Amino acid sequence: MSKMNLPNKLTVMRICLVPLILIVGMLPARGLWHYISCVICAALFIVASVTDMLDGKIARRDNLITDFGKFLDPIADKFMVIGAMFVLLYKFDNLRLIMIFTLLIVVFRELAVTSMRLVVSTGKSIVIAANYLGKIKTVSQIVAVSTVLLEPVVQFIAKLIMEAVTGDKLVWRTDIVPLSWATLLFCVVMTVWSGVNYITSYWKYLDPEK
């Protein structure tokens, strides 16, 4: 680690946070502990997401771009998002159907784009740079995961406040999470859109006879 520059250290740190998110998210948690584990997972995921933003920015600013970073950074991003989505799939029964669909879309998109990057760049002087759709896709995934983790916590806190104000026990449907649905659907749209954009943009470089 001492030989690594700061951006690469941040990338490795992001990868190391993924198992922590999985462990915390998949530990049995009922009642109050469920909400506490959601907050911890969200905090770890947000820290990992911040390192994603910082490592590239620092590498470009200080001219610290390395082959190691080019290799590991996209892998770390995929581990972070897909690992967190596995936690959501395990943790939230009310979102299981849309989470299965979202996770499949994310995995297939990343496999398709990664395969195309590999084929197009091998033996050619073609660089597939990240575009604005890819960046929006990444942000939409981060927002969706964070929202799914934190919306039930906000609802739980709001319920406690309302019960303290009214003095009555309230019946609260915590399985109704409109923000989670909205952000997940937007995430799916951007994941598909950015994937199709990548494939159509570089399809001309694929020779079916080679």
CSV table of C-alpha atoms in Angstrom, one decimal:
chain,number,residue,atom,x,y,z
A,1,MET,CA,0.0,0.0,0.0
A,2,SER,CA,2.9,2.4,0.8
A,3,LYS,CA,4.0,2.3,-2.9
A,4,MET,CA,0.5,3.3,-4.2
A,5,ASN,CA,-0.4,6.8,-4.9
A,6,LEU,CA,-3.5,8.4,-3.2
A,7,PRO,CA,-6.0,7.7,-6.0
A,8,ASN,CA,-5.1,4.0,-6.0
A,9,LYS,CA,-5.3,3.8,-2.3
A,10,LEU,CA,-8.8,5.3,-2.4
A,11,THR,CA,-9.8,2.7,-5.1
A,12,VAL,CA,-8.5,-0.2,-2.9
A,13,MET,CA,-10.3,1.3,0.1
A,14,ARG,CA,-13.5,1.3,-2.0
A,15,ILE,CA,-13.1,-2.4,-2.7
A,16,CYS,CA,-12.4,-3.2,1.0
A,17,LEU,CA,-15.7,-1.4,2.0
A,18,VAL,CA,-17.8,-3.7,-0.2
A,19,PRO,CA,-17.4,-6.8,2.1
A,20,LEU,CA,-18.3,-4.6,5.1
A,21,ILE,CA,-21.5,-3.5,3.4
A,22,LEU,CA,-22.3,-7.1,2.6
A,23,ILE,CA,-21.6,-8.3,6.2
A,24,VAL,CA,-23.6,-5.5,7.9
A,25,GLY,CA,-26.4,-5.7,5.4
A,26,MET,CA,-26.9,-9.5,5.6
A,27,LEU,CA,-26.6,-9.9,9.3
A,28,PRO,CA,-30.0,-10.9,10.9
A,29,ALA,CA,-31.6,-7.6,12.0
A,30,ARG,CA,-35.1,-7.1,13.4
A,31,GLY,CA,-36.9,-4.1,14.8
A,32,LEU,CA,-34.7,-1.2,15.6
A,33,TRP,CA,-31.6,-3.1,14.5
A,34,HIS,CA,-33.0,-3.3,11.0
A,35,TYR,CA,-33.0,0.5,10.8
A,36,ILE,CA,-29.6,0.8,12.4
A,37,SER,CA,-28.1,-1.6,9.9
A,38,CYS,CA,-29.7,0.4,7.1
A,39,VAL,CA,-28.0,3.5,8.3
A,40,ILE,CA,-24.6,1.8,8.7
A,41,CYS,CA,-24.8,0.3,5.2
A,42,ALA,CA,-25.8,3.6,3.7
A,43,ALA,CA,-22.9,5.4,5.5
A,44,LEU,CA,-20.4,2.8,4.2
A,45,PHE,CA,-21.9,3.0,0.7
A,46,ILE,CA,-21.8,6.8,0.6
A,47,VAL,CA,-18.2,6.8,1.8
A,48,ALA,CA,-17.3,4.3,-0.9
A,49,SER,CA,-19.1,6.5,-3.5
A,50,VAL,CA,-17.2,9.5,-2.4
A,51,THR,CA,-13.9,7.7,-2.9
A,52,ASP,CA,-15.2,6.9,-6.4
A,53,MET,CA,-15.5,10.6,-7.1
A,54,LEU,CA,-12.2,11.6,-5.4
A,55,ASP,CA,-9.8,9.0,-6.9
A,56,GLY,CA,-10.4,10.1,-10.5
A,57,LYS,CA,-10.5,13.7,-9.7
A,58,ILE,CA,-7.2,13.6,-7.8
A,59,ALA,CA,-5.6,11.3,-10.5
A,60,ARG,CA,-6.4,13.8,-13.3
A,61,ARG,CA,-5.5,16.9,-11.2
A,62,ASP,CA,-2.1,15.6,-10.1
A,63,ASN,CA,-1.3,13.6,-13.1
A,64,LEU,CA,-1.3,10.3,-11.1
A,65,ILE,CA,-3.1,8.2,-13.7
A,66,THR,CA,-1.6,4.7,-13.7
A,67,ASP,CA,-2.4,1.4,-15.5
A,68,PHE,CA,-3.2,-0.1,-12.1
A,69,GLY,CA,-5.8,2.6,-11.5
A,70,LYS,CA,-7.3,2.2,-15.0
A,71,PHE,CA,-7.7,-1.5,-14.3
A,72,LEU,CA,-8.9,-1.5,-10.8
A,73,ASP,CA,-11.1,1.6,-10.7
A,74,PRO,CA,-13.9,0.3,-13.0
A,75,ILE,CA,-13.8,-3.1,-11.2
A,76,ALA,CA,-14.2,-1.3,-7.8
A,77,ASP,CA,-17.2,0.7,-9.1
A,78,LYS,CA,-18.9,-2.5,-10.3
A,79,PHE,CA,-18.2,-4.4,-7.0
A,80,MET,CA,-19.5,-1.4,-5.0
A,81,VAL,CA,-22.9,-1.1,-6.9
A,82,ILE,CA,-23.6,-4.8,-7.5
A,83,GLY,CA,-22.6,-5.7,-3.9
A,84,ALA,CA,-24.9,-3.1,-2.4
A,85,MET,CA,-27.7,-4.2,-4.7
A,86,PHE,CA,-27.3,-7.8,-3.4
A,87,VAL,CA,-27.8,-6.4,0.1
A,88,LEU,CA,-31.0,-4.6,-1.0
A,89,LEU,CA,-32.3,-7.8,-2.6
A,90,TYR,CA,-31.7,-9.7,0.6
A,91,LYS,CA,-32.9,-7.0,3.0
A,92,PHE,CA,-36.1,-5.7,1.5
A,93,ASP,CA,-38.9,-8.2,0.7
A,94,ASN,CA,-41.2,-5.5,-0.5
A,95,LEU,CA,-38.7,-4.6,-3.3
A,96,ARG,CA,-37.6,-8.0,-4.2
A,97,LEU,CA,-39.2,-8.2,-7.7
A,98,ILE,CA,-37.8,-4.8,-8.9
A,99,MET,CA,-34.5,-5.5,-7.3
A,100,ILE,CA,-34.1,-8.7,-9.2
A,101,PHE,CA,-34.9,-6.9,-12.4
A,102,THR,CA,-32.6,-4.0,-11.6
A,103,LEU,CA,-29.7,-6.2,-10.6
A,104,LEU,CA,-30.1,-8.3,-13.8
A,105,ILE,CA,-30.1,-5.1,-15.9
A,106,VAL,CA,-27.0,-3.7,-14.2
A,107,VAL,CA,-25.0,-7.0,-14.4
A,108,PHE,CA,-25.9,-7.5,-18.1
A,109,ARG,CA,-25.1,-3.9,-19.0
A,110,GLU,CA,-21.7,-4.0,-17.3
A,111,LEU,CA,-20.8,-7.4,-18.9
A,112,ALA,CA,-21.8,-6.1,-22.3
A,113,VAL,CA,-20.0,-2.8,-22.1
A,114,THR,CA,-16.9,-4.4,-20.5
A,115,SER,CA,-16.7,-7.0,-23.2
A,116,MET,CA,-17.1,-4.3,-25.9
A,117,ARG,CA,-14.3,-2.2,-24.3
A,118,LEU,CA,-12.0,-5.3,-24.3
A,119,VAL,CA,-12.7,-6.3,-27.9
A,120,VAL,CA,-12.6,-2.7,-29.3
A,121,SER,CA,-9.4,-1.6,-27.5
A,122,THR,CA,-7.4,-4.9,-28.1
A,123,GLY,CA,-5.0,-4.3,-30.9
A,124,LYS,CA,-6.4,-0.9,-31.8
A,125,SER,CA,-5.6,2.7,-30.8
A,126,ILE,CA,-9.2,3.3,-29.7
A,127,VAL,CA,-10.0,4.7,-26.3
A,128,ILE,CA,-13.5,4.3,-25.0
A,129,ALA,CA,-13.9,7.3,-22.7
A,130,ALA,CA,-16.6,7.7,-20.1
A,131,ASN,CA,-19.4,9.9,-21.4
A,132,TYR,CA,-22.1,12.0,-19.7
A,133,LEU,CA,-24.6,9.2,-19.9
A,134,GLY,CA,-22.3,6.8,-18.1
A,135,LYS,CA,-21.7,9.4,-15.4
A,136,ILE,CA,-25.5,10.0,-15.0
A,137,LYS,CA,-26.0,6.2,-14.8
A,138,THR,CA,-23.4,5.9,-12.0
A,139,VAL,CA,-25.0,8.7,-10.0
A,140,SER,CA,-28.5,7.3,-10.6
A,141,GLN,CA,-27.3,3.9,-9.2
A,142,ILE,CA,-25.7,5.6,-6.1
A,143,VAL,CA,-28.9,7.6,-5.5
A,144,ALA,CA,-31.1,4.6,-5.9
A,145,VAL,CA,-29.1,2.4,-3.4
A,146,SER,CA,-28.9,5.2,-0.9
A,147,THR,CA,-32.6,6.0,-1.1
A,148,VAL,CA,-33.7,2.4,-0.7
A,149,LEU,CA,-31.5,2.1,2.4
A,150,LEU,CA,-32.6,5.4,4.0
A,151,GLU,CA,-36.3,5.9,3.0
A,152,PRO,CA,-37.5,3.3,5.6
A,153,VAL,CA,-35.3,4.9,8.3
A,154,VAL,CA,-36.8,8.4,7.5
A,155,GLN,CA,-40.3,6.9,7.7
A,156,PHE,CA,-39.5,5.2,11.0
A,157,ILE,CA,-38.2,8.5,12.5
A,158,ALA,CA,-41.2,10.3,11.2
A,159,LYS,CA,-43.5,7.7,12.8
A,160,LEU,CA,-41.8,8.1,16.2
A,161,ILE,CA,-42.1,11.9,15.9
A,162,MET,CA,-45.8,11.8,15.0
A,163,GLU,CA,-46.4,9.3,17.9
A,164,ALA,CA,-44.6,11.6,20.3
A,165,VAL,CA,-46.7,14.6,19.2
A,166,THR,CA,-50.1,12.9,19.1
A,167,GLY,CA,-49.5,10.5,22.0
A,168,ASP,CA,-51.0,7.6,20.0
A,169,LYS,CA,-49.6,4.5,18.4
A,170,LEU,CA,-49.8,4.9,14.6
A,171,VAL,CA,-50.3,2.3,12.0
A,172,TRP,CA,-47.6,3.0,9.4
A,173,ARG,CA,-47.1,1.2,6.1
A,174,THR,CA,-43.4,0.9,5.9
A,175,ASP,CA,-43.6,-1.3,2.8
A,176,ILE,CA,-44.8,1.7,0.8
A,177,VAL,CA,-41.6,3.4,-0.5
A,178,PRO,CA,-42.4,5.6,-3.5
A,179,LEU,CA,-39.0,7.3,-3.6
A,180,SER,CA,-37.3,3.9,-3.7
A,181,TRP,CA,-39.4,2.8,-6.6
A,182,ALA,CA,-38.9,6.1,-8.4
A,183,THR,CA,-35.1,6.1,-8.1
A,184,LEU,CA,-34.8,2.4,-9.0
A,185,LEU,CA,-36.8,2.9,-12.1
A,186,PHE,CA,-34.7,5.9,-13.1
A,187,CYS,CA,-31.6,3.9,-12.4
A,188,VAL,CA,-32.9,1.1,-14.7
A,189,VAL,CA,-33.7,3.6,-17.5
A,190,MET,CA,-30.2,5.2,-17.3
A,191,THR,CA,-28.4,1.9,-17.1
A,192,VAL,CA,-30.2,0.6,-20.3
A,193,TRP,CA,-29.8,4.0,-22.1
A,194,SER,CA,-26.1,4.4,-21.3
A,195,GLY,CA,-25.5,0.7,-22.3
A,196,VAL,CA,-27.3,1.0,-25.6
A,197,ASN,CA,-25.4,4.3,-26.3
A,198,TYR,CA,-22.0,2.6,-25.7
A,199,ILE,CA,-22.8,-0.3,-27.9
A,200,THR,CA,-24.2,1.7,-30.8
A,201,SER,CA,-21.4,4.2,-30.6
A,202,TYR,CA,-18.6,1.5,-30.9
A,203,TRP,CA,-20.5,-1.2,-32.9
A,204,LYS,CA,-18.8,0.0,-36.1
A,205,TYR,CA,-15.4,-1.1,-34.7
A,206,LEU,CA,-16.6,-4.7,-34.4
A,207,ASP,CA,-15.8,-6.7,-37.5
A,208,PRO,CA,-17.9,-9.9,-37.6
A,209,GLU,CA,-15.4,-11.5,-40.0
A,210,LYS,CA,-12.5,-11.3,-37.5
